[in-house]
């Protein structure tokens, strides 16, 4: 496996980066830490001849209060005790991404936009060619659900669900200026799974904004994976809640590692707010979220197991936060 040559651009402002993306539309990628993009390039997946590095864009490396520049390294979040006190679930998710070495380079923006994964896709060019490639790259058929022209590759970023449950927003910049919207709206849940995000061509993620009102709220992230020191999530469950005496005052749950995009369950959790959280209610909540998720067979663990573990992880994480437990 080797890297094909590409032209590297190193803009120093967001506007310059967006301008370069417009000039090289369809023939470029943004490069952040490169921990996802470059391994994919080495496997000759969706190669582009132009890479726009974001490492010199000062605005994107800057972090202040609840504003986290997209180029913030995960290792920096992990080391920041004040951040972990304010947003414990996000810090807990960041700590569980990959390995310390990867986290030293990996960024927040890159984690939100990490490529979806599937065992027919994360393979060398030689391996993929032996099956005639697949819809997501170079081919015309899906090996997981062949009867549909949709890609079911799994969204495997750890930060997104944790950011979603605290109500974080992303700030993006592009040819038409800047806009801000909830993290969940970054993902194209109604799309074909290949175009996985809602960014317009040339748009770059500048920062993530964490709301002040969520500061200090109990939140947590639980991750299922084969090797806890290393692997992508087979399932990620993020929860944020607050309590008013023996009643739930607020509750949000989101999942990742199961479907082509991270998912929130506000319609389900809203029914539990304002009520005491008895063991029976907790079981019912876990069962409802478990019933709603639809993993397919394209990662290491079978979908039935990941589905059942969703219920287990929802129950455990809500219980931990409800009883005042801190991050693992
Ligand atoms: C061994 C190994 C284990 C891993 N385990 C995990 C894991 O457990 N959990 C997990 O979540 N990830 C994991 N990863 C994937 C990856 O390391 C992380 O997701 C990381 O946070 C990606 O960030 P990056 O800065 O390296 O992104 P890059 O690789 O630079 O970019 C990823 C994608 O995002 C786009 N992009 C990056 N920044 C921006 C931006 N600001 N605006 C617009 N587009 C942008 C790039 O064009 C590219 O498409 C693993 C990787 C390796 C090599
Ligand atoms: S889900 Fe199908 S189209 Fe998507 S990467 Fe896997 S095999 Fe390819």
Coordinates of C-alpha atoms and ligand atoms in Angstrom, one line a residue:
X1 CA 0.0 0.0 0.0
X2 CA 1.4 3.4 -1.0
X3 CA 0.3 7.0 -1.3
X4 CA -0.2 8.3 -4.8
X5 CA 1.2 11.8 -5.3
X6 CA -1.1 14.7 -4.6
X7 CA -0.7 18.5 -4.5
X8 CA -0.8 19.9 -0.9
X9 CA -2.3 23.3 -0.3
X10 CA -1.8 25.1 3.0
X11 CA -4.2 28.0 3.4
X12 CA -3.9 30.3 6.5
X13 CA -7.6 31.4 6.7
X14 CA -11.0 29.8 6.5
X15 CA -11.9 31.9 3.5
X16 CA -8.7 30.8 1.6
X17 CA -9.5 27.2 2.4
X18 CA -13.0 27.5 1.2
X19 CA -11.8 29.3 -2.0
X20 CA -9.3 26.5 -2.7
X21 CA -12.1 23.9 -2.3
X22 CA -14.2 25.9 -4.8
X23 CA -11.3 26.1 -7.3
X24 CA -10.6 22.3 -7.0
X25 CA -14.3 21.2 -6.6
X26 CA -14.7 17.5 -6.9
X27 CA -10.9 17.0 -7.1
X28 CA -9.9 17.8 -3.5
X29 CA -10.3 16.8 0.1
X30 CA -9.6 18.7 3.3
X31 CA -6.8 17.3 5.4
X32 CA -6.9 17.6 9.2
X33 CA -5.0 15.1 11.3
X34 CA -5.0 12.7 8.3
X35 CA -5.5 9.6 10.6
X36 CA -8.6 8.5 8.6
X37 CA -8.1 10.1 5.2
X38 CA -4.5 9.0 4.6
X39 CA -5.0 5.3 5.5
X40 CA -8.0 5.4 3.0
X41 CA -5.8 7.0 0.4
X42 CA -3.2 4.3 0.9
X43 CA -5.9 1.7 0.1
X44 CA -6.7 3.8 -3.0
X45 CA -10.2 4.7 -1.8
X46 CA -11.7 7.8 -3.3
X47 CA -8.3 9.4 -4.2
X48 CA -8.2 13.2 -5.0
X49 CA -5.3 15.0 -6.6
X50 CA -5.5 18.0 -4.2
X51 CA -5.4 18.1 -0.4
X52 CA -6.2 21.2 1.5
X53 CA -4.4 21.1 4.8
X54 CA -6.1 22.9 7.6
X55 CA -3.2 22.9 10.0
X56 CA -2.3 26.6 9.5
X57 CA -5.8 28.0 9.8
X58 CA -5.4 29.7 13.2
X59 CA -9.2 30.2 13.7
X60 CA -9.6 26.5 13.5
X61 CA -7.0 25.6 16.1
X62 CA -8.3 28.1 18.6
X63 CA -10.4 26.9 21.5
X64 CA -12.1 29.1 24.1
X65 CA -14.9 28.3 26.5
X66 CA -17.5 26.3 24.7
X67 CA -16.1 27.1 21.3
X68 CA -13.8 24.3 20.1
X69 CA -12.0 24.9 16.8
X70 CA -12.3 22.0 14.3
X71 CA -8.6 21.5 14.3
X72 CA -8.4 20.9 18.1
X73 CA -6.6 17.6 18.7
X74 CA -8.4 14.9 20.7
X75 CA -5.4 14.6 22.9
X76 CA -5.8 18.2 23.9
X77 CA -9.5 17.7 24.9
X78 CA -8.5 14.5 26.8
X79 CA -5.9 16.4 28.9
X80 CA -8.1 19.3 29.8
X81 CA -9.6 18.7 33.3
X82 CA -11.8 21.8 33.2
X83 CA -13.3 20.6 29.9
X84 CA -13.9 17.2 31.4
X85 CA -15.8 18.8 34.3
X86 CA -17.9 20.9 32.0
X87 CA -18.7 18.3 29.3
X88 CA -17.8 14.9 30.9
X89 CA -19.5 12.8 28.2
X90 CA -17.6 14.5 25.3
X91 CA -14.3 14.1 27.2
X92 CA -15.2 10.4 27.9
X93 CA -15.9 9.9 24.2
X94 CA -12.6 11.6 23.1
X95 CA -10.6 9.5 25.5
X96 CA -11.9 6.3 23.9
X97 CA -11.1 7.2 20.3
X98 CA -8.3 5.0 18.8
X99 CA -5.0 5.1 20.6
X100 CA -3.0 7.9 22.3
X101 CA -0.7 8.1 19.3
X102 CA -3.7 8.6 16.9
X103 CA -5.4 11.1 19.3
X104 CA -2.2 13.2 19.2
X105 CA -3.0 14.0 15.5
X106 CA -6.7 13.3 15.2
X107 CA -9.0 16.4 15.3
X108 CA -12.5 17.2 16.4
X109 CA -13.6 18.2 12.8
X110 CA -12.0 15.0 11.3
X111 CA -13.8 12.9 13.9
X112 CA -17.2 14.4 13.0
X113 CA -16.5 13.7 9.3
X114 CA -14.7 10.4 9.6
X115 CA -15.5 8.1 6.6
X116 CA -18.2 5.4 7.3
X117 CA -16.9 1.9 7.7
X118 CA -17.7 -1.6 6.3
X119 CA -15.7 -4.7 5.9
X120 CA -16.1 -4.7 2.2
X121 CA -14.8 -1.1 2.0
X122 CA -11.9 -0.8 4.5
X123 CA -9.7 -3.1 2.4
X124 CA -6.9 -2.8 0.0
X125 CA -7.6 -2.0 -3.6
X126 CA -6.5 -5.6 -4.5
X127 CA -9.0 -7.1 -2.0
X128 CA -11.9 -4.8 -3.2
X129 CA -11.1 -5.5 -6.8
X130 CA -11.5 -9.3 -6.3
X131 CA -15.2 -8.6 -5.5
X132 CA -15.7 -6.1 -8.2
X133 CA -15.5 -3.2 -5.7
X134 CA -18.8 -1.8 -4.2
X135 CA -21.2 1.1 -4.6
X136 CA -19.3 3.3 -2.1
X137 CA -16.1 3.3 -4.2
X138 CA -15.4 2.2 -7.7
X139 CA -18.3 -0.4 -8.0
X140 CA -22.0 -0.6 -8.7
X141 CA -23.4 -3.0 -6.1
X142 CA -23.6 -3.3 -2.3
X143 CA -22.4 -6.6 -0.9
X144 CA -24.3 -6.1 2.3
X145 CA -27.7 -5.3 1.0
X146 CA -27.4 -6.1 -2.7
X147 CA -31.1 -5.5 -3.5
X148 CA -30.8 -1.8 -2.8
X149 CA -28.7 1.0 -4.4
X150 CA -27.8 2.4 -0.9
X151 CA -24.6 2.2 1.1
X152 CA -25.1 0.9 4.7
X153 CA -21.5 1.5 5.9
X154 CA -21.4 2.3 9.6
X155 CA -20.8 5.8 11.1
X156 CA -18.0 5.1 13.5
X157 CA -17.0 8.4 15.0
X158 CA -17.2 8.6 18.8
X159 CA -17.6 12.3 19.3
X160 CA -20.8 13.0 17.4
X161 CA -23.3 11.2 19.7
X162 CA -21.7 12.7 22.8
X163 CA -21.9 16.2 21.2
X164 CA -25.5 15.7 20.1
X165 CA -26.8 14.9 23.6
X166 CA -25.4 18.1 25.0
X167 CA -27.0 20.2 22.2
X168 CA -23.7 21.1 20.5
X169 CA -23.7 23.0 17.1
X170 CA -21.3 23.0 14.2
X171 CA -20.1 26.2 12.5
X172 CA -19.3 25.7 8.8
X173 CA -18.0 28.1 6.2
X174 CA -18.3 27.9 2.4
X175 CA -18.9 29.8 -0.8
X176 CA -22.1 31.2 0.6
X177 CA -20.7 32.4 3.9
X178 CA -21.1 30.9 7.4
X179 CA -23.9 28.9 9.0
X180 CA -24.5 27.1 12.3
X181 CA -26.7 24.2 13.0
X182 CA -27.1 21.2 15.5
X183 CA -24.4 18.5 15.1
X184 CA -27.1 15.9 14.2
X185 CA -28.1 17.9 11.1
X186 CA -24.6 17.5 9.8
X187 CA -25.5 13.9 8.8
X188 CA -27.7 13.1 5.8
X189 CA -30.0 10.6 7.4
X190 CA -32.3 10.5 4.3
X191 CA -29.5 10.1 1.7
X192 CA -28.0 7.2 -0.1
X193 CA -25.2 6.6 2.5
X194 CA -22.5 7.5 0.0
X195 CA -23.0 11.3 0.3
X196 CA -23.0 11.0 4.1
X197 CA -23.1 14.6 5.2
X198 CA -25.2 17.7 4.4
X199 CA -22.3 20.0 3.8
X200 CA -22.5 21.9 0.5
X201 CA -19.5 21.4 -1.9
X202 CA -16.6 23.4 -0.6
X203 CA -17.9 23.8 2.9
X204 CA -15.5 23.3 5.7
X205 CA -16.2 22.7 9.4
X206 CA -14.7 25.6 11.4
X207 CA -15.7 24.9 15.0
X208 CA -18.1 23.1 17.3
X209 CA -20.0 25.2 19.9
X210 CA -21.0 23.6 23.2
X211 CA -23.9 25.4 24.9
X212 CA -23.2 27.1 28.2
X213 CA -26.4 25.7 29.7
X214 CA -25.2 22.2 29.3
X215 CA -22.0 22.9 31.3
X216 CA -21.7 20.5 34.2
X217 CA -24.7 18.5 33.3
X218 CA -24.2 14.8 33.9
X219 CA -23.3 13.1 30.6
X220 CA -21.5 10.0 29.6
X221 CA -20.4 7.8 26.7
X222 CA -20.2 4.0 26.6
X223 CA -18.4 2.2 23.8
X224 CA -18.5 -1.4 22.7
X225 CA -15.4 -2.6 20.7
X226 CA -13.3 -5.7 20.4
X227 CA -10.0 -4.2 21.7
X228 CA -10.7 -1.4 24.2
X229 CA -7.2 0.1 23.6
X230 CA -7.6 0.5 19.8
X231 CA -10.8 -0.2 17.9
X232 CA -13.6 1.7 16.2
X233 CA -17.0 1.5 18.0
X234 CA -19.2 -1.5 17.3
X235 CA -21.7 0.6 19.3
X236 CA -21.5 3.9 21.0
X237 CA -24.2 5.2 23.4
X238 CA -24.2 8.8 24.7
X239 CA -26.5 10.0 27.4
X240 CA -27.1 13.4 29.0
X241 CA -29.6 13.9 31.8
X242 CA -30.6 16.1 34.7
X243 CA -32.7 15.2 37.6
X244 CA -35.2 17.1 39.8
X245 CA -35.4 15.2 43.0
X246 CA -36.5 11.7 42.1
X247 CA -37.8 12.8 38.7
X248 CA -36.0 13.1 35.3
X249 CA -35.9 16.8 34.4
X250 CA -34.1 16.2 31.0
X251 CA -32.9 13.2 29.1
X252 CA -31.2 12.8 25.7
X253 CA -29.8 9.6 24.2
X254 CA -27.8 9.2 21.0
X255 CA -26.1 6.2 19.3
X256 CA -23.2 5.7 16.9
X257 CA -21.4 2.7 15.5
X258 CA -24.7 1.1 14.4
X259 CA -26.1 2.8 11.3
X260 CA -24.8 5.0 8.5
X261 CA -25.3 8.1 10.7
X262 CA -25.4 8.8 14.4
X263 CA -28.9 8.9 15.8
X264 CA -30.9 10.8 18.5
X265 CA -34.0 9.4 20.2
X266 CA -35.7 12.6 21.5
X267 CA -39.2 11.3 20.5
X268 CA -38.6 8.3 22.8
X269 CA -36.8 10.1 25.7
X270 CA -39.3 12.9 25.9
X271 CA -41.9 10.4 27.2
X272 CA -39.7 9.6 30.3
X273 CA -39.0 13.3 31.3
X274 CA -41.0 14.5 34.3
X275 CA -41.4 11.0 35.7
X276 CA -39.5 9.1 38.4
X277 CA -37.0 6.7 36.9
X278 CA -38.0 3.4 38.3
X279 CA -36.2 0.2 37.3
X280 CA -39.3 -0.7 35.2
X281 CA -39.1 2.7 33.4
X282 CA -35.4 2.3 32.8
X283 CA -36.0 -1.2 31.3
X284 CA -38.7 0.2 29.0
X285 CA -36.5 3.1 27.8
X286 CA -33.6 0.7 27.0
X287 CA -36.0 -1.7 25.2
X288 CA -37.5 1.2 23.1
X289 CA -34.1 2.4 21.9
X290 CA -32.9 -1.1 21.3
X291 CA -36.0 -1.8 19.1
X292 CA -35.4 1.4 17.1
X293 CA -31.8 0.8 15.9
X294 CA -31.1 -1.1 12.7
X295 CA -27.5 -2.3 12.5
X296 CA -26.5 -4.5 9.4
X297 CA -23.8 -7.1 9.1
X298 CA -20.8 -5.1 8.0
X299 CA -18.6 -4.8 11.1
X300 CA -16.9 -7.3 13.3
X301 CA -19.8 -8.1 15.7
X302 CA -23.1 -9.5 14.4
X303 CA -26.0 -7.0 14.2
X304 CA -28.2 -8.9 16.6
X305 CA -25.6 -8.7 19.3
X306 CA -25.0 -5.0 18.7
X307 CA -28.7 -4.4 18.8
X308 CA -29.1 -6.2 22.1
X309 CA -26.0 -4.5 23.6
X310 CA -27.6 -1.1 22.7
X311 CA -30.3 -1.8 25.3
X312 CA -27.7 -2.9 27.8
X313 CA -25.5 0.2 27.3
X314 CA -28.5 2.6 27.4
X315 CA -29.6 1.0 30.7
X316 CA -26.1 1.0 32.2
X317 CA -25.2 4.6 31.2
X318 CA -28.5 6.1 32.3
X319 CA -28.3 4.3 35.6
X320 CA -24.7 5.5 36.1
X321 CA -25.6 9.1 35.5
X322 CA -28.8 8.9 37.4
X323 CA -27.0 7.6 40.5
X324 CA -24.3 10.3 40.2
X325 CA -21.6 8.1 38.8
X326 CA -18.7 9.8 37.0
X327 CA -16.9 9.0 33.8
X328 CA -15.4 5.5 33.5
Ligands
LIG1 C1 -5.8 2.7 14.3 C2 -7.0 3.7 14.2 C3 -8.0 3.5 15.1 C4 -9.1 4.4 15.0 N1 -10.1 4.3 16.0 C5 -11.1 5.2 16.0 C6 -12.1 5.1 17.0 O1 -12.1 4.3 17.9 N2 -13.1 6.1 17.0 C7 -13.1 7.1 16.0 O2 -14.0 7.9 16.1 N3 -12.2 7.1 15.1 C8 -11.2 6.3 15.0 N4 -10.2 6.3 14.1 C9 -10.4 7.3 13.0 C10 -9.7 8.7 13.1 O3 -8.5 8.5 13.8 C11 -10.5 9.6 14.0 O4 -11.9 9.6 13.6 C12 -10.0 11.0 13.9 O5 -10.7 11.9 14.8 C13 -10.2 11.6 12.5 O6 -9.7 13.0 12.5 P1 -8.5 13.5 11.6 O7 -8.3 14.9 12.0 O8 -7.4 12.6 11.6 O9 -9.3 13.4 10.2 P2 -8.8 13.3 8.7 O10 -8.3 11.9 8.5 O11 -7.8 14.4 8.4 O12 -10.1 13.6 7.9 C14 -11.2 12.7 8.0 C15 -12.3 13.2 7.0 O13 -12.8 14.5 7.4 C16 -12.6 15.5 6.5 N5 -12.3 16.7 7.3 C17 -11.4 16.8 8.3 N6 -11.5 18.0 8.9 C18 -12.5 18.7 8.2 C19 -13.0 20.0 8.4 N7 -12.7 20.8 9.4 N8 -14.0 20.4 7.5 C20 -14.4 19.6 6.5 N9 -13.9 18.3 6.3 C21 -13.0 17.9 7.2 C22 -11.5 15.0 5.6 O14 -11.5 15.6 4.3 C23 -11.8 13.5 5.6 O15 -12.8 13.2 4.7 C24 -9.1 5.5 14.1 C25 -8.1 5.6 13.2 C26 -7.0 4.7 13.2 C27 -5.9 4.9 12.3
LIG2 S1 -22.5 -1.1 2.8 FE1 -22.4 -1.9 0.7 S2 -21.9 -0.1 -0.6 FE2 -21.5 0.4 1.5 S3 -19.3 0.1 1.8 FE3 -20.4 -1.8 2.4 S4 -20.5 -3.1 0.6 FE4 -19.9 -1.0 0.0

